[in-house]
Coordinates of N, CA, C and O in Angstrom, one line a residue:
X1163 N 1.7 -30.7 24.4 CA 0.9 -31.5 23.5 C 1.2 -33.0 23.7 O 2.3 -33.4 23.9
X1164 N 0.2 -33.8 23.7 CA 0.4 -35.2 23.9 C 1.0 -35.9 22.8 O 0.9 -35.5 21.6
X1165 N 1.8 -36.9 23.0 CA 2.5 -37.7 22.0 C 1.7 -38.9 21.6 O 1.3 -39.7 22.5
X1166 N 1.3 -39.0 20.3 CA 0.5 -40.1 19.8 C 1.4 -41.0 19.0 O 2.3 -40.5 18.3
X1167 N 1.1 -42.3 19.1 CA 1.8 -43.2 18.2 C 1.2 -43.1 16.8 O 0.1 -42.6 16.6
X1168 N 1.9 -43.6 15.8 CA 1.4 -43.5 14.4 C 0.0 -44.3 14.3 O -0.8 -43.9 13.6
X1169 N -0.1 -45.4 15.1 CA -1.4 -46.1 15.0 C -2.5 -45.3 15.6 O -3.6 -45.3 15.1
X1170 N -2.2 -44.6 16.7 CA -3.3 -43.7 17.3 C -3.6 -42.6 16.4 O -4.8 -42.2 16.3
X1171 N -2.6 -42.0 15.7 CA -2.9 -40.9 14.7 C -3.8 -41.5 13.6 O -4.7 -40.8 13.2
X1172 N -3.4 -42.6 13.1 CA -4.2 -43.2 12.0 C -5.6 -43.5 12.4 O -6.6 -43.2 11.6
X1173 N -5.8 -44.0 13.6 CA -7.1 -44.2 14.1 C -7.9 -42.9 14.2 O -9.1 -42.9 13.9
X1174 N -7.3 -41.9 14.7 CA -8.0 -40.6 14.9 C -8.4 -40.0 13.6 O -9.4 -39.5 13.4
X1175 N -7.5 -40.2 12.6 CA -7.8 -39.7 11.2 C -9.0 -40.4 10.7 O -9.9 -39.8 10.1
X1176 N -9.1 -41.7 10.9 CA -10.2 -42.5 10.4 C -11.5 -42.0 11.1 O -12.5 -41.9 10.4
X1177 N -11.4 -41.7 12.4 CA -12.6 -41.2 13.1 C -13.1 -39.9 12.5 O -14.2 -39.6 12.3
X1178 N -12.1 -39.0 12.3 CA -12.4 -37.6 11.8 C -13.0 -37.7 10.4 O -13.9 -37.0 10.0
X1179 N -12.4 -38.6 9.5 CA -13.0 -38.8 8.2 C -14.4 -39.3 8.2 O -15.2 -38.9 7.4
X1180 N -14.7 -40.2 9.1 CA -16.1 -40.7 9.3 C -17.0 -39.5 9.6 O -18.1 -39.4 9.0
X1181 N -16.6 -38.7 10.6 CA -17.4 -37.6 11.0 C -17.6 -36.6 9.9 O -18.6 -36.0 9.6
X1182 N -16.5 -36.4 9.1 CA -16.5 -35.5 7.9 C -17.5 -36.0 6.9 O -18.3 -35.2 6.4
X1183 N -17.6 -37.3 6.6 CA -18.5 -37.8 5.7 C -20.0 -37.7 6.2 O -20.9 -37.3 5.4
X1184 N -20.1 -37.9 7.5 CA -21.5 -37.7 8.1 C -22.0 -36.3 8.0 O -23.1 -36.0 7.7
X1185 N -21.0 -35.3 8.2 CA -21.4 -33.9 8.0 C -21.8 -33.6 6.6 O -22.7 -32.9 6.3
X1186 N -21.1 -34.2 5.6 CA -21.5 -34.1 4.2 C -22.9 -34.5 4.0 O -23.7 -33.7 3.3
X1187 N -23.3 -35.6 4.5 CA -24.7 -36.1 4.3 C -25.7 -35.2 5.0 O -26.7 -34.9 4.4
X1188 N -25.4 -34.7 6.2 CA -26.3 -33.8 6.9 C -26.4 -32.5 6.2 O -27.5 -31.9 6.0
X1189 N -25.3 -32.0 5.6 CA -25.3 -30.7 4.9 C -26.2 -30.9 3.6 O -27.0 -30.0 3.3
X1190 N -26.0 -32.0 2.9 CA -26.8 -32.3 1.7 C -28.3 -32.3 2.1 O -29.1 -31.7 1.3
X1191 N -28.7 -32.9 3.2 CA -30.1 -32.9 3.6 C -30.6 -31.5 3.9 O -31.7 -31.1 3.6
X1192 N -29.8 -30.7 4.6 CA -30.2 -29.3 4.9 C -30.3 -28.4 3.7 O -31.0 -27.5 3.7
X1193 N -29.5 -28.7 2.7 CA -29.5 -27.9 1.4 C -30.9 -27.9 0.8 O -31.3 -27.0 0.1
X1194 N -31.7 -29.0 1.0 CA -33.0 -29.1 0.5 C -34.0 -28.1 1.2 O -35.1 -27.8 0.7
X1195 N -33.6 -27.7 2.4 CA -34.5 -26.8 3.2 C -33.8 -25.5 3.5 O -32.9 -25.4 4.4
X1196 N -34.1 -24.5 2.8 CA -33.4 -23.2 2.9 C -33.6 -22.5 4.3 O -32.9 -21.6 4.7
X1197 N -34.6 -23.0 5.1 CA -34.8 -22.4 6.4 C -33.7 -22.7 7.4 O -33.6 -22.1 8.4
X1198 N -33.0 -23.8 7.1 CA -31.9 -24.2 8.0 C -30.5 -23.7 7.6 O -29.5 -24.3 7.8
X1199 N -30.5 -22.5 7.1 CA -29.2 -21.9 6.6 C -28.2 -21.8 7.7 O -27.0 -22.0 7.5
X1200 N -28.6 -21.3 8.9 CA -27.7 -21.2 10.0 C -27.1 -22.5 10.4 O -25.9 -22.6 10.6
X1201 N -27.9 -23.5 10.5 CA -27.4 -24.9 10.8 C -26.4 -25.4 9.7 O -25.4 -25.9 10.1
X1202 N -26.7 -25.1 8.5 CA -25.8 -25.5 7.4 C -24.5 -24.8 7.5 O -23.5 -25.4 7.3
X1203 N -24.5 -23.5 7.8 CA -23.3 -22.8 8.0 C -22.4 -23.4 9.1 O -21.2 -23.5 9.0
X1204 N -23.1 -23.7 10.2 CA -22.4 -24.2 11.4 C -21.8 -25.6 11.0 O -20.6 -25.8 11.4
X1205 N -22.5 -26.4 10.3 CA -22.0 -27.7 9.9 C -20.8 -27.6 9.0 O -19.8 -28.3 9.0
X1206 N -20.9 -26.6 8.0 CA -19.8 -26.4 7.1 C -18.6 -25.9 7.8 O -17.5 -26.3 7.5
X1207 N -18.7 -25.1 8.8 CA -17.6 -24.6 9.6 C -16.9 -25.8 10.3 O -15.7 -25.9 10.3
X1208 N -17.8 -26.6 10.9 CA -17.2 -27.8 11.6 C -16.5 -28.7 10.6 O -15.5 -29.3 11.0
X1209 N -17.1 -28.9 9.5 CA -16.5 -29.7 8.4 C -15.1 -29.2 8.1 O -14.1 -30.0 7.9
X1210 N -14.9 -27.9 7.9 CA -13.6 -27.3 7.6 C -12.6 -27.5 8.8 O -11.5 -27.8 8.5
X1211 N -13.1 -27.4 10.0 CA -12.3 -27.6 11.2 C -11.8 -29.1 11.2 O -10.6 -29.3 11.5
X1212 N -12.7 -30.0 10.8 CA -12.3 -31.4 10.8 C -11.2 -31.6 9.7 O -10.2 -32.3 9.9
X1213 N -11.4 -31.0 8.5 CA -10.4 -31.1 7.4 C -9.1 -30.6 7.8 O -8.1 -31.2 7.6
X1214 N -9.0 -29.5 8.5 CA -7.8 -28.9 9.0 C -7.1 -29.9 10.0 O -5.9 -30.1 9.9
X1215 N -7.9 -30.4 10.9 CA -7.3 -31.4 11.9 C -6.8 -32.6 11.2 O -5.7 -33.1 11.5
X1216 N -7.5 -33.1 10.2 CA -7.1 -34.3 9.4 C -5.7 -34.0 8.8 O -4.8 -34.8 8.8
X1217 N -5.6 -32.9 8.2 CA -4.4 -32.5 7.5 C -3.2 -32.4 8.5 O -2.1 -32.9 8.2
X1218 N -3.4 -31.8 9.6 CA -2.4 -31.7 10.6 C -1.9 -33.1 11.1 O -0.7 -33.4 11.2
X1219 N -2.9 -34.0 11.3 CA -2.6 -35.3 11.8 C -1.8 -36.1 10.7 O -0.9 -36.8 11.0
X1220 N -2.2 -35.9 9.4 CA -1.5 -36.6 8.3 C -0.1 -36.1 8.2 O 0.8 -36.9 7.9
X1221 N 0.1 -34.8 8.5 CA 1.5 -34.3 8.5 C 2.4 -34.9 9.6 O 3.6 -35.0 9.4
X1222 N 1.7 -35.2 10.7 CA 2.4 -35.8 11.8 C 2.9 -37.3 11.4 O 3.9 -37.8 12.0
X1223 N 2.3 -37.9 10.4 CA 2.7 -39.2 10.0 C 3.8 -39.2 9.0 O 4.5 -40.2 8.8
X1224 N 4.1 -38.0 8.4 CA 5.2 -37.9 7.5 C 6.5 -37.7 8.2 O 6.6 -36.8 9.0
X1225 N 7.4 -38.6 8.0 CA 8.7 -38.5 8.8 C 9.5 -37.3 8.3 O 9.4 -36.9 7.1
X1226 N 10.2 -36.7 9.2 CA 11.1 -35.6 8.8 C 12.2 -36.1 7.9 O 12.8 -37.1 8.2
X1227 N 12.5 -35.3 6.9 CA 13.6 -35.6 6.0 C 14.9 -35.2 6.7 O 15.0 -34.1 7.2
X1228 N 15.9 -36.0 6.6 CA 17.3 -35.6 7.1 C 17.8 -34.5 6.3 O 17.6 -34.4 5.1
X1229 N 18.6 -33.6 7.0 CA 19.2 -32.5 6.4 C 20.3 -32.8 5.5 O 21.0 -33.8 5.6

């Protein structure tokens, strides 16, 4: 696994959050059209993947506590 600096991690988190918000908007637009149910499910799955990735990256920013 590649080693990222805290600045790189923060930048990646910001990118993922932007993509997450964009997916929210696309999902809201698709909700108005029930014919696009498969696309909506696909976008929701991607949104969950992004959220998981954001959480993992945020955990990387938390320093380990000394024992």
